[in-house]
mmCIF file of C-alpha atoms (C1' of nucleotides) in Angstrom:
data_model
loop_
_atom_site.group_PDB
_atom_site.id
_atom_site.type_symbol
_atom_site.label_atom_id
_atom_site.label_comp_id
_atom_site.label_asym_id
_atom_site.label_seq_id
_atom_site.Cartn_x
_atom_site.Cartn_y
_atom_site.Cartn_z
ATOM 1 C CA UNK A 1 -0.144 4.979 0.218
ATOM 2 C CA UNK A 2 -0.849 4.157 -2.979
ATOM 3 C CA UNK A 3 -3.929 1.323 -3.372
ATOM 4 C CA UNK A 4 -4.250 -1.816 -5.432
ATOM 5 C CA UNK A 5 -6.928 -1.075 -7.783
ATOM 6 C CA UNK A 6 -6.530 -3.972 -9.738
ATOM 7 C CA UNK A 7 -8.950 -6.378 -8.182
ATOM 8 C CA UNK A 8 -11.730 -3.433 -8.054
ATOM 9 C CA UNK A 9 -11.039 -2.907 -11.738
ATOM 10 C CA UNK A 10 -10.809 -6.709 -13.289
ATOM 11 C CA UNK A 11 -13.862 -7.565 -11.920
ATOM 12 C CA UNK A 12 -15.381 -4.747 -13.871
ATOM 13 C CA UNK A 13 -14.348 -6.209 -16.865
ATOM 14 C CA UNK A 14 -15.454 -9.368 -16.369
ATOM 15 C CA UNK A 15 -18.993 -8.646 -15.530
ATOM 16 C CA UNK A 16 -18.455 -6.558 -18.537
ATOM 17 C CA UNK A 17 -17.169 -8.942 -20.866
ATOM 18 C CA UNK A 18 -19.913 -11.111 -20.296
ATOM 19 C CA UNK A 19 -22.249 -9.078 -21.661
ATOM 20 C CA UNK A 20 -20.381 -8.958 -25.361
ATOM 21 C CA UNK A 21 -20.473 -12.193 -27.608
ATOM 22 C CA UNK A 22 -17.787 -11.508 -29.628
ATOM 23 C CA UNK A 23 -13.716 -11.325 -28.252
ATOM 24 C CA UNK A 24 -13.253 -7.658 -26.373
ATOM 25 C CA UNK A 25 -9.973 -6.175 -27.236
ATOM 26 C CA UNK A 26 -7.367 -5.298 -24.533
ATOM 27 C CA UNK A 27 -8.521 -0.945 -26.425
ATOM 28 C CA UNK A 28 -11.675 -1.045 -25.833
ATOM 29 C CA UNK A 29 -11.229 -2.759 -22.580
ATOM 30 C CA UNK A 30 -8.325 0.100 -21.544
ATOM 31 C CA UNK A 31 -10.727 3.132 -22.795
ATOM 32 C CA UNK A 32 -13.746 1.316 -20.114
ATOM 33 C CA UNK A 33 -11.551 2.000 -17.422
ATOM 34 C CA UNK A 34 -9.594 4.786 -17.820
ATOM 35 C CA UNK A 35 -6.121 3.361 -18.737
ATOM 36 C CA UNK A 36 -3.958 1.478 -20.812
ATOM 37 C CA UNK A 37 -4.108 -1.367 -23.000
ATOM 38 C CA UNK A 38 -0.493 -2.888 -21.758
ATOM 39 C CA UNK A 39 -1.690 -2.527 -18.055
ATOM 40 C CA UNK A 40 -5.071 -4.166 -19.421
ATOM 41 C CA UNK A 41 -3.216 -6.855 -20.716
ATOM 42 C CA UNK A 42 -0.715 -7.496 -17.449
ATOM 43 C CA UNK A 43 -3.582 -7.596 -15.462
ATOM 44 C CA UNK A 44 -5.689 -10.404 -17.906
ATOM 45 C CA UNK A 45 -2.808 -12.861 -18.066
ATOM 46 C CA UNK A 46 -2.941 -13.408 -14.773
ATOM 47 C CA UNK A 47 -6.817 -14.313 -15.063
ATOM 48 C CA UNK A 48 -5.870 -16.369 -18.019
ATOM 49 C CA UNK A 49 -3.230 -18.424 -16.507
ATOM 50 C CA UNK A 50 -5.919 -19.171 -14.104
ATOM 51 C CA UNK A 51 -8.524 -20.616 -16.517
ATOM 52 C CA UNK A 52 -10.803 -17.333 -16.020
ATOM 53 C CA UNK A 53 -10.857 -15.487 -19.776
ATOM 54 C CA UNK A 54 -9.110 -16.712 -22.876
ATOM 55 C CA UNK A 55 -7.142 -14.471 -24.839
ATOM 56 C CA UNK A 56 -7.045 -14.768 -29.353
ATOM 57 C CA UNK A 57 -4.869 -12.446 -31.727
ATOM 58 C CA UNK A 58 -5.373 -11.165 -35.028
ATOM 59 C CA UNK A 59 -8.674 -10.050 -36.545
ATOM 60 C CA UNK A 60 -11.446 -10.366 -34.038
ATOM 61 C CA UNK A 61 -9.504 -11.876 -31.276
ATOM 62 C CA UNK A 62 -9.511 -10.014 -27.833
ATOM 63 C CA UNK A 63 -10.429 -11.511 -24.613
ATOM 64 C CA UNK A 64 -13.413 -13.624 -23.512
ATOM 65 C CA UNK A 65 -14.922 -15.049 -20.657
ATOM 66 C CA UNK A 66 -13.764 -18.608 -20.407
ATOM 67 C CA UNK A 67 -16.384 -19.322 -17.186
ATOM 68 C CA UNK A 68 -19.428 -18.737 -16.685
ATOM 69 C CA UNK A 69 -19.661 -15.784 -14.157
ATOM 70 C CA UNK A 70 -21.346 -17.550 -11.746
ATOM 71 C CA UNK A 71 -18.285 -20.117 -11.474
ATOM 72 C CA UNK A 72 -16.115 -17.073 -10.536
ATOM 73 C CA UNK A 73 -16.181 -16.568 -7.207
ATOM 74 C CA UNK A 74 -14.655 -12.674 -5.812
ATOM 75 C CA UNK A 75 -11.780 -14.902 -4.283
ATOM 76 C CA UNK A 76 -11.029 -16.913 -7.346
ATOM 77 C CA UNK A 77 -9.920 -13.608 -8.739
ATOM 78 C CA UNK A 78 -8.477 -11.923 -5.519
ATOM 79 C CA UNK A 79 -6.149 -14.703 -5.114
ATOM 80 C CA UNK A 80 -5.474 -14.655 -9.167
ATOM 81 C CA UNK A 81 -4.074 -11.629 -8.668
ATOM 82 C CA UNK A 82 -1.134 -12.620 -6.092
ATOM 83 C CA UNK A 83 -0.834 -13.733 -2.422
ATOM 84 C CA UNK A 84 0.350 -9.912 -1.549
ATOM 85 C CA UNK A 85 -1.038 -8.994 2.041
ATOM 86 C CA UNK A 86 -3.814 -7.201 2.062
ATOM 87 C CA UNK A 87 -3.202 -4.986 5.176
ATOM 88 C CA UNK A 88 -0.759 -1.816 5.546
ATOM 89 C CA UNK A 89 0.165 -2.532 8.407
ATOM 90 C CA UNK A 90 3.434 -3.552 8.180
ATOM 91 C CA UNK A 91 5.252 -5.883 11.227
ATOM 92 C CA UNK A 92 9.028 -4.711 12.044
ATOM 93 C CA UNK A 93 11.314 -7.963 11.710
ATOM 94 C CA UNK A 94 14.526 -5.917 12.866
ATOM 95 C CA UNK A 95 15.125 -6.841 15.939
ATOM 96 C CA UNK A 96 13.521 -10.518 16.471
ATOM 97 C CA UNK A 97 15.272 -11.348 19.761
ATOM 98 C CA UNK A 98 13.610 -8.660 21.672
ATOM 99 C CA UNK A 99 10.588 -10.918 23.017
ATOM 100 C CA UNK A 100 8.480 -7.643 23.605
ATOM 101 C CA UNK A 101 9.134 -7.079 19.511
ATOM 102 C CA UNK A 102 8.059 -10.660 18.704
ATOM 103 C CA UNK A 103 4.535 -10.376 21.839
ATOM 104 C CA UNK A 104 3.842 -6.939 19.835
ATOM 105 C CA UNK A 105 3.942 -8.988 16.444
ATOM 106 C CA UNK A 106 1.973 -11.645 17.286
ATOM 107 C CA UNK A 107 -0.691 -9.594 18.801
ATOM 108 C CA UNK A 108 -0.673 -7.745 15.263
ATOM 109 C CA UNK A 109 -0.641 -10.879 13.399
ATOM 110 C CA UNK A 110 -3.432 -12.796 15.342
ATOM 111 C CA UNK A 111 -5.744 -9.669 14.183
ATOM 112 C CA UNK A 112 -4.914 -9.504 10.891
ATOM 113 C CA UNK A 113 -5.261 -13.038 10.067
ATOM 114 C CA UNK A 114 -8.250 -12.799 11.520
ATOM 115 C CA UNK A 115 -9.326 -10.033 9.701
ATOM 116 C CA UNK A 116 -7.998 -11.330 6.779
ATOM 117 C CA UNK A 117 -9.729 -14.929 7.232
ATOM 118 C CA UNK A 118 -12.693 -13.451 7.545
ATOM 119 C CA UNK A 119 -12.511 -11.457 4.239
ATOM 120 C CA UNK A 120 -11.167 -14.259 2.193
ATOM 121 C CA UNK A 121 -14.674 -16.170 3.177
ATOM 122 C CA UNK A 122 -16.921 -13.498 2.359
ATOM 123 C CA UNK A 123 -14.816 -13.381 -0.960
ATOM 124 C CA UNK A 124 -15.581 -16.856 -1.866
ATOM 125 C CA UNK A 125 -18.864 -16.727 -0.896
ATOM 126 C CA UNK A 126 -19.581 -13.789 -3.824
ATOM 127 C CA UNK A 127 -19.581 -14.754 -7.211
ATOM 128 C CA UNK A 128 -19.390 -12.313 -10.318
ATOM 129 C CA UNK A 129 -23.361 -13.480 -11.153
ATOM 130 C CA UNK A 130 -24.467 -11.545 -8.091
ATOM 131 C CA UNK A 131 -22.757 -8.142 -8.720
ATOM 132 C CA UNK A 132 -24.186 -8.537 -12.889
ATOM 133 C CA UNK A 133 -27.769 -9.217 -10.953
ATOM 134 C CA UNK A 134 -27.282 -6.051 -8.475
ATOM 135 C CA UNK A 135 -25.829 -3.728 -11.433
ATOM 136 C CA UNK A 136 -29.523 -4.431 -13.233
ATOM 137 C CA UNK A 137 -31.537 -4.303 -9.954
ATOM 138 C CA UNK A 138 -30.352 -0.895 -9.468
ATOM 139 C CA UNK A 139 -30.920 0.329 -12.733
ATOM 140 C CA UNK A 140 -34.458 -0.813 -12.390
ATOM 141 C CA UNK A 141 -34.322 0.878 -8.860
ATOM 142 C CA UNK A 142 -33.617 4.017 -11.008
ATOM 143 C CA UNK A 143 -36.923 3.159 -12.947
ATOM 144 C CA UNK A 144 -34.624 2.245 -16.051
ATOM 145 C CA UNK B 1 3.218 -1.765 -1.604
ATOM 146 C CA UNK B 2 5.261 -0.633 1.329
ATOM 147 C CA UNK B 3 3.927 -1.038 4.470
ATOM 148 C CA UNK B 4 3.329 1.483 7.433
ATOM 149 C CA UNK B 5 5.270 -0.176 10.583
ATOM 150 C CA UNK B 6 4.405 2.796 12.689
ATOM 151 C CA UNK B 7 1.950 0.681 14.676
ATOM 152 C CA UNK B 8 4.286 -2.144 15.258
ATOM 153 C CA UNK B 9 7.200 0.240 16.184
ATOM 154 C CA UNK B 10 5.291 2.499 18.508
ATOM 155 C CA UNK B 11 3.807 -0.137 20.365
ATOM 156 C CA UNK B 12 7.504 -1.539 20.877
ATOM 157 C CA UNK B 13 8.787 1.545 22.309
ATOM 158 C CA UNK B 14 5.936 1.836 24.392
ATOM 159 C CA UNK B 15 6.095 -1.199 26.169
ATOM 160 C CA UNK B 16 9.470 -0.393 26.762
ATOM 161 C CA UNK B 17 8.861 2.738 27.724
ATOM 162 C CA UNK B 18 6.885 1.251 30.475
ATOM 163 C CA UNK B 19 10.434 -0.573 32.264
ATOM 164 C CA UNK B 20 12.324 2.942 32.832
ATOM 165 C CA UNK B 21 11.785 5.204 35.763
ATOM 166 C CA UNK B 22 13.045 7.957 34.072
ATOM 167 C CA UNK B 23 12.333 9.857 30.495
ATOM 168 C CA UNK B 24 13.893 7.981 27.538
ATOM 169 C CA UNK B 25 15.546 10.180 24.758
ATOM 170 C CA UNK B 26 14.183 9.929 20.788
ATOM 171 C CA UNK B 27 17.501 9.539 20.153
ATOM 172 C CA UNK B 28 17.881 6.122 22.501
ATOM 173 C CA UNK B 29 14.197 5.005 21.021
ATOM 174 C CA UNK B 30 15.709 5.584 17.427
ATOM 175 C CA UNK B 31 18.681 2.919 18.377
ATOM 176 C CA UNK B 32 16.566 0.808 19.566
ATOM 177 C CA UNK B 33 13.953 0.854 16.480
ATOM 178 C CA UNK B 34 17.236 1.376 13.922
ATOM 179 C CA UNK B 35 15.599 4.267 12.933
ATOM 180 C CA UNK B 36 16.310 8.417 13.174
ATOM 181 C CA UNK B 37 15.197 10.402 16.440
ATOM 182 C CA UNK B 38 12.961 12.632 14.060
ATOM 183 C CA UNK B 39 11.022 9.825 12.677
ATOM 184 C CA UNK B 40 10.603 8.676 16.350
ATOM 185 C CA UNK B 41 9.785 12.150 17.268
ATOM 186 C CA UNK B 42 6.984 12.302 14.582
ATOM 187 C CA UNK B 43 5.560 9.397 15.544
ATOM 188 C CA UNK B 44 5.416 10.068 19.418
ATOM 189 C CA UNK B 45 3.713 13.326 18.376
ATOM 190 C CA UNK B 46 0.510 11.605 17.747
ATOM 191 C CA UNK B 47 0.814 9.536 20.384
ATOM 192 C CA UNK B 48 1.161 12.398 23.142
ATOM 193 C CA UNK B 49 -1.715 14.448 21.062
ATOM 194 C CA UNK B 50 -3.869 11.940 22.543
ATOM 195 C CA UNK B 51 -2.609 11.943 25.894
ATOM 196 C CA UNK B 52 -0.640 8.307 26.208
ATOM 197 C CA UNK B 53 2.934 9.846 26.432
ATOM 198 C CA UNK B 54 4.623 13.145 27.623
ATOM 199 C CA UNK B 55 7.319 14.571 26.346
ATOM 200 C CA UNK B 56 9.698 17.074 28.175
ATOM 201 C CA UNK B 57 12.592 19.408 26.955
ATOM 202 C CA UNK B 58 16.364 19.473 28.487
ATOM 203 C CA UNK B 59 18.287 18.093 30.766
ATOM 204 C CA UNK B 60 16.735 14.697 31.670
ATOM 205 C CA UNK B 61 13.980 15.309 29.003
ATOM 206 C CA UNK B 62 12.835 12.786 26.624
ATOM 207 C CA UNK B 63 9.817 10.752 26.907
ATOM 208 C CA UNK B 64 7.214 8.657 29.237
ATOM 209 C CA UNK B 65 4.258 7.468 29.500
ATOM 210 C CA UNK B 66 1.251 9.376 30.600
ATOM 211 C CA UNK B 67 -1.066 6.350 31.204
ATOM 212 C CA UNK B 68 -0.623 2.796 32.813
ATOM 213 C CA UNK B 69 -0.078 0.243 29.799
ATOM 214 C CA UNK B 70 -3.611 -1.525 30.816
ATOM 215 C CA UNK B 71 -5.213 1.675 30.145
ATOM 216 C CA UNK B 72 -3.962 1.871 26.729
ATOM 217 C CA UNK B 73 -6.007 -0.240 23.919
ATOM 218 C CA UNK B 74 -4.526 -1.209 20.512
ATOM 219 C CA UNK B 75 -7.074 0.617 19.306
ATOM 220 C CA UNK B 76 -6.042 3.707 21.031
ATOM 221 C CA UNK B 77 -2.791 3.232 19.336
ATOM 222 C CA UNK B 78 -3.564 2.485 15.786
ATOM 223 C CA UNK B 79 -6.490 5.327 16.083
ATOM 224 C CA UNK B 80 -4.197 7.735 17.079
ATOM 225 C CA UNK B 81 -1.745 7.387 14.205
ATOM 226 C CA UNK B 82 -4.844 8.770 12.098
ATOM 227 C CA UNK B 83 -7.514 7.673 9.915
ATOM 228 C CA UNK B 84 -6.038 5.657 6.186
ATOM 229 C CA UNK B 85 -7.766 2.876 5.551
ATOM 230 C CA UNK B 86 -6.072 -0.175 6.515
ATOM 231 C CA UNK B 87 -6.082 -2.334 3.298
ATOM 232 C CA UNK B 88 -3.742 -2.240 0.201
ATOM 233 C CA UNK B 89 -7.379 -2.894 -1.612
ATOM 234 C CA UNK B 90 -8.545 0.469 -3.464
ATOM 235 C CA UNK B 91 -11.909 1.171 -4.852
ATOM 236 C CA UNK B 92 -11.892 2.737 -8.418
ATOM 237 C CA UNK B 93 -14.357 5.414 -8.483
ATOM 238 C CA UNK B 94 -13.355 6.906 -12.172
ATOM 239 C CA UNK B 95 -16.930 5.761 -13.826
ATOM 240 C CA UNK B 96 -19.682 6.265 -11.079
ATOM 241 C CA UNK B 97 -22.171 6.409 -12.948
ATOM 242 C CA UNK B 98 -21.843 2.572 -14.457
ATOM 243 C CA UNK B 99 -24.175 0.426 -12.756
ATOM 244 C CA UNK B 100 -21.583 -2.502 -12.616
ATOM 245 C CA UNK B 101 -18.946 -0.734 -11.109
ATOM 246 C CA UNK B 102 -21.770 0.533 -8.379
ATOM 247 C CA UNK B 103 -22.092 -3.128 -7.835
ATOM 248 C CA UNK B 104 -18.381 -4.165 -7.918
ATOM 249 C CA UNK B 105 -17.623 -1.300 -5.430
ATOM 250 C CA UNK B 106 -20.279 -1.752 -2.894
ATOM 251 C CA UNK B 107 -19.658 -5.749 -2.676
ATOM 252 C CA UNK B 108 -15.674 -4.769 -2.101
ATOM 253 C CA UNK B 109 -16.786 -1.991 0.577
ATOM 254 C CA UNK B 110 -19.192 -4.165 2.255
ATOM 255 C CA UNK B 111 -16.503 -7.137 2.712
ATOM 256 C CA UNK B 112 -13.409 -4.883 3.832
ATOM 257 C CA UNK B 113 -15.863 -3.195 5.939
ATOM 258 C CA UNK B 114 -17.116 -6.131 7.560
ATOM 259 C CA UNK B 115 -13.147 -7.393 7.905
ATOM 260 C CA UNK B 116 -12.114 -3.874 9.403
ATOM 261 C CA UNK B 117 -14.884 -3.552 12.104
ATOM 262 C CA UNK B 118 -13.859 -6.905 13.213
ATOM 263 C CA UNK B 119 -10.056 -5.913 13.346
ATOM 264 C CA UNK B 120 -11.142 -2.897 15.278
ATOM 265 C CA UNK B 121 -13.038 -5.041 17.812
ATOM 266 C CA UNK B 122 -10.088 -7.256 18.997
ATOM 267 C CA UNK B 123 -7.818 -4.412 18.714
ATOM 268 C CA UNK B 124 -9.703 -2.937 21.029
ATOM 269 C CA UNK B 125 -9.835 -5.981 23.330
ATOM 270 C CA UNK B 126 -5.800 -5.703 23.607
ATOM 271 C CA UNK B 127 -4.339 -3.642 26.021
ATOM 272 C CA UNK B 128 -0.362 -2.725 26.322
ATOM 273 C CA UNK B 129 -0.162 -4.693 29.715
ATOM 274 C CA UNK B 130 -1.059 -7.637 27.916
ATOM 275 C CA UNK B 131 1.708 -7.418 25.380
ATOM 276 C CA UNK B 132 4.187 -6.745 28.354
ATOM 277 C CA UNK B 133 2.817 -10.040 29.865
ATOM 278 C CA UNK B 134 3.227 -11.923 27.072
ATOM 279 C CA UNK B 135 6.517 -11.116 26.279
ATOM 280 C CA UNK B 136 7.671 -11.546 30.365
ATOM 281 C CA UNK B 137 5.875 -15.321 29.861
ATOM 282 C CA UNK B 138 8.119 -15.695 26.649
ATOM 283 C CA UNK B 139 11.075 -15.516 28.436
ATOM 284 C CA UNK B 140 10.056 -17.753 30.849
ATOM 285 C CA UNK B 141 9.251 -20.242 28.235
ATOM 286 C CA UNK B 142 13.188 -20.217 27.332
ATOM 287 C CA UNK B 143 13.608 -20.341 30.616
ATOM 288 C CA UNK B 144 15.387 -17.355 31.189
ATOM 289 C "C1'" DA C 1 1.803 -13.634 -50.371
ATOM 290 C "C1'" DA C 2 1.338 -9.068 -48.350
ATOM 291 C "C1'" DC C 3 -0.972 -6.682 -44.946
ATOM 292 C "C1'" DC C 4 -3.190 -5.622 -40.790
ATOM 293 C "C1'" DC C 5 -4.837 -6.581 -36.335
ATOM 294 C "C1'" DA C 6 -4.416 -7.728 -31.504
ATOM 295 C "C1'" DC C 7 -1.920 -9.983 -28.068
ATOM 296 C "C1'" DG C 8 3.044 -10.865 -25.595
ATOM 297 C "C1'" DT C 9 6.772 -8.851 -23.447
ATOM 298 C "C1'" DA C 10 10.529 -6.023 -22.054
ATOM 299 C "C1'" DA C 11 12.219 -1.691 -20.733
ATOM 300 C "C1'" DC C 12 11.582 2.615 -19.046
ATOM 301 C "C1'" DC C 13 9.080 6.575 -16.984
ATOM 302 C "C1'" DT C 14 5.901 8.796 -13.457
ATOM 303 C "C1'" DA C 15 3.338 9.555 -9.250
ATOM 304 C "C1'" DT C 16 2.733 8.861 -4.568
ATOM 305 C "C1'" DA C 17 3.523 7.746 0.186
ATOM 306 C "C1'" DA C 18 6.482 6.024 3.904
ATOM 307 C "C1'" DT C 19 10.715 6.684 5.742
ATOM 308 C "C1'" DG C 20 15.276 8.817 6.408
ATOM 309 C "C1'" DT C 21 18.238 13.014 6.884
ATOM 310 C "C1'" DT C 22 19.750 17.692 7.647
ATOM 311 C "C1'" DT C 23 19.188 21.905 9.771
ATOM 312 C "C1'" DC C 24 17.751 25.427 12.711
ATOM 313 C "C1'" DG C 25 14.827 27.065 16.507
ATOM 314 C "C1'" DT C 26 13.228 26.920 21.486
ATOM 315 C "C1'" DG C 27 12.548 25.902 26.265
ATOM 316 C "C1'" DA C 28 14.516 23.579 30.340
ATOM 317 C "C1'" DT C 29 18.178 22.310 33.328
ATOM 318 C "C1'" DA C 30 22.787 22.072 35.260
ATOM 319 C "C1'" DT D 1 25.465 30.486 29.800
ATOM 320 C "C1'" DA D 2 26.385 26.186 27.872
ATOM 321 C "C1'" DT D 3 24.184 22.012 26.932
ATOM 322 C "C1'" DC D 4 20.521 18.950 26.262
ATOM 323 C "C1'" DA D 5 16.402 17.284 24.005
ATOM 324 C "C1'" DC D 6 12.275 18.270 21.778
ATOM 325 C "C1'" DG D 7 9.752 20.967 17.682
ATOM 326 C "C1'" DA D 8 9.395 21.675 13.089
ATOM 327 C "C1'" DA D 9 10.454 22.655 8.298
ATOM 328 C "C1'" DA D 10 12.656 21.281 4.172
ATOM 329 C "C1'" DC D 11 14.651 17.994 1.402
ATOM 330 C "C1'" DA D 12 16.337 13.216 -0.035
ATOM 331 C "C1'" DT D 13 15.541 8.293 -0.478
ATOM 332 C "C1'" DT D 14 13.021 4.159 -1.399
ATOM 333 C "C1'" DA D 15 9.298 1.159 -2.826
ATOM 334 C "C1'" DT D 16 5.375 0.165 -5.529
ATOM 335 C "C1'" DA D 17 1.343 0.782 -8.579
ATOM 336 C "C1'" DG D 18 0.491 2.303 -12.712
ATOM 337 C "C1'" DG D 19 1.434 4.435 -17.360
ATOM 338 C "C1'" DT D 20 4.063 4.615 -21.755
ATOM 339 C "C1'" DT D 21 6.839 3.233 -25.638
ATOM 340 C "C1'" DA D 22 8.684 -0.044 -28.629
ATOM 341 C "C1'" DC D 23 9.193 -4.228 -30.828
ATOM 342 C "C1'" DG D 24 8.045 -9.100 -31.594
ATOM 343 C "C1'" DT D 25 4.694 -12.861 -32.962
ATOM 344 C "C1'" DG D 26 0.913 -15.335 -34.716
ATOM 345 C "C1'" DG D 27 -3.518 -15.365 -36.997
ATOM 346 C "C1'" DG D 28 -7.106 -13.527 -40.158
ATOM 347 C "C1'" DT D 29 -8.098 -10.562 -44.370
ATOM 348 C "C1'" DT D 30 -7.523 -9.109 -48.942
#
DNA sequence: AACCCACGTAACCTATAATGTTTCGTGATA
DNA sequence: TATCACGAAACATTATAGGTTACGTGGGTT
């Protein structure tokens, strides 16, 4: 199954982004990963509708951090991106009167949300500071 | 994304399985998931690789269970349908060498890692007989 | 003012994986 | 030996993430 690599790839242009002082355009962003500007830009908006970057046209506009990165937490982003599950592992609705169906569910459920819970807190508890600290400890690791 | 429902569907049937005396076609498992006997068939294959079901050619063939329900896990189950990761997440692994994806990647890995081990855990504290409990105390909740 | 730049958006195409379907083969049983 | 049910291959269908093209719009530049 095809993954969601959007979340994996937004956060590294933001950690990115906050490196440049002037606006980053949706090209130069697309060539740093490997893809398009369009799907650059579909991605952004949702940030932006969120408060996360800012986005100007015309001559030096592009996109810019509107937060600092350590007021962007992993799940401020995740959840950005949409409330789609994050497991799967899909639950058959088909035949919801069979009570062995809807025990089987609910053990499935009851995991996942667990799961799931558990994620979302170690998410929050992340922000975009930390991986921009760990991306220069490990280049000085390297002996950079 | 679409989900796989294999899980949920296979541990249906299997509980069910559990009620009959005698082997139960793919075909009858198929009505009873609204699916095809093949896709049933496929699915059981894995299943009776791993020694929780049997299946048996001809007259009176179909399938049964080759284990008590309390002896199979969740785990089992969801282990024996094979080894893709378990969230719609994906890790983009285009630029390794860029010291901020490193660090985007590994704080991803280290949280769905974290979230999967502890799915694994209570899947593995859930066995089959369990479910079939559940769903007889469901019933008698309606008071059927 | 004319031009160019970069975002905004819609529409369409592609790739991939789960699922569904058809078909034929094979062993077991009546 | 006829039938039943699994085994397996090949192909079709569906859903979704992502890529591509095309055109519009507003804001600087000259």
């Amino acid at each position: 199954m095809r993954k969601d690599s959007r979340l994996s790839r937004v956060l590294h242009v933001l950690v990115h982004l906050n490196r440049f002082d002037s606006p980053v355009t949706s090209d130069t962003l697309a060539k740093m990963l490997s893809t398009n500007a369009v799907v650059v830009r579909r991605t952004m908006a949702l940030l932006r509708a969120q408060g996360y970057v800012h986005s100007a046209k015309g001559h030096n506009g592009g996109w810019t951090l509107a937060k600092p990165l350590a007021e962007i937490s992993l799940l401020d982003i995740h959840s950005s991106l949409g409330e789609g599950s994050v497991f799967t592992i899909g639950l058959t609705d088909e035949h919801n009167s069979c009570p062995i169906e809807i025990a089987v569910n609910k053990a499935l459920q009851d995991v996942m949300g667990e799961a799931e819970q558990l994620m979302l807190k170690r998410f929050a508890e992340v922000t975009l500071d930390t991986l921009e600290l760990e991306s220069m400890n490990h280049l000085k690791d390297l002996g950079i």
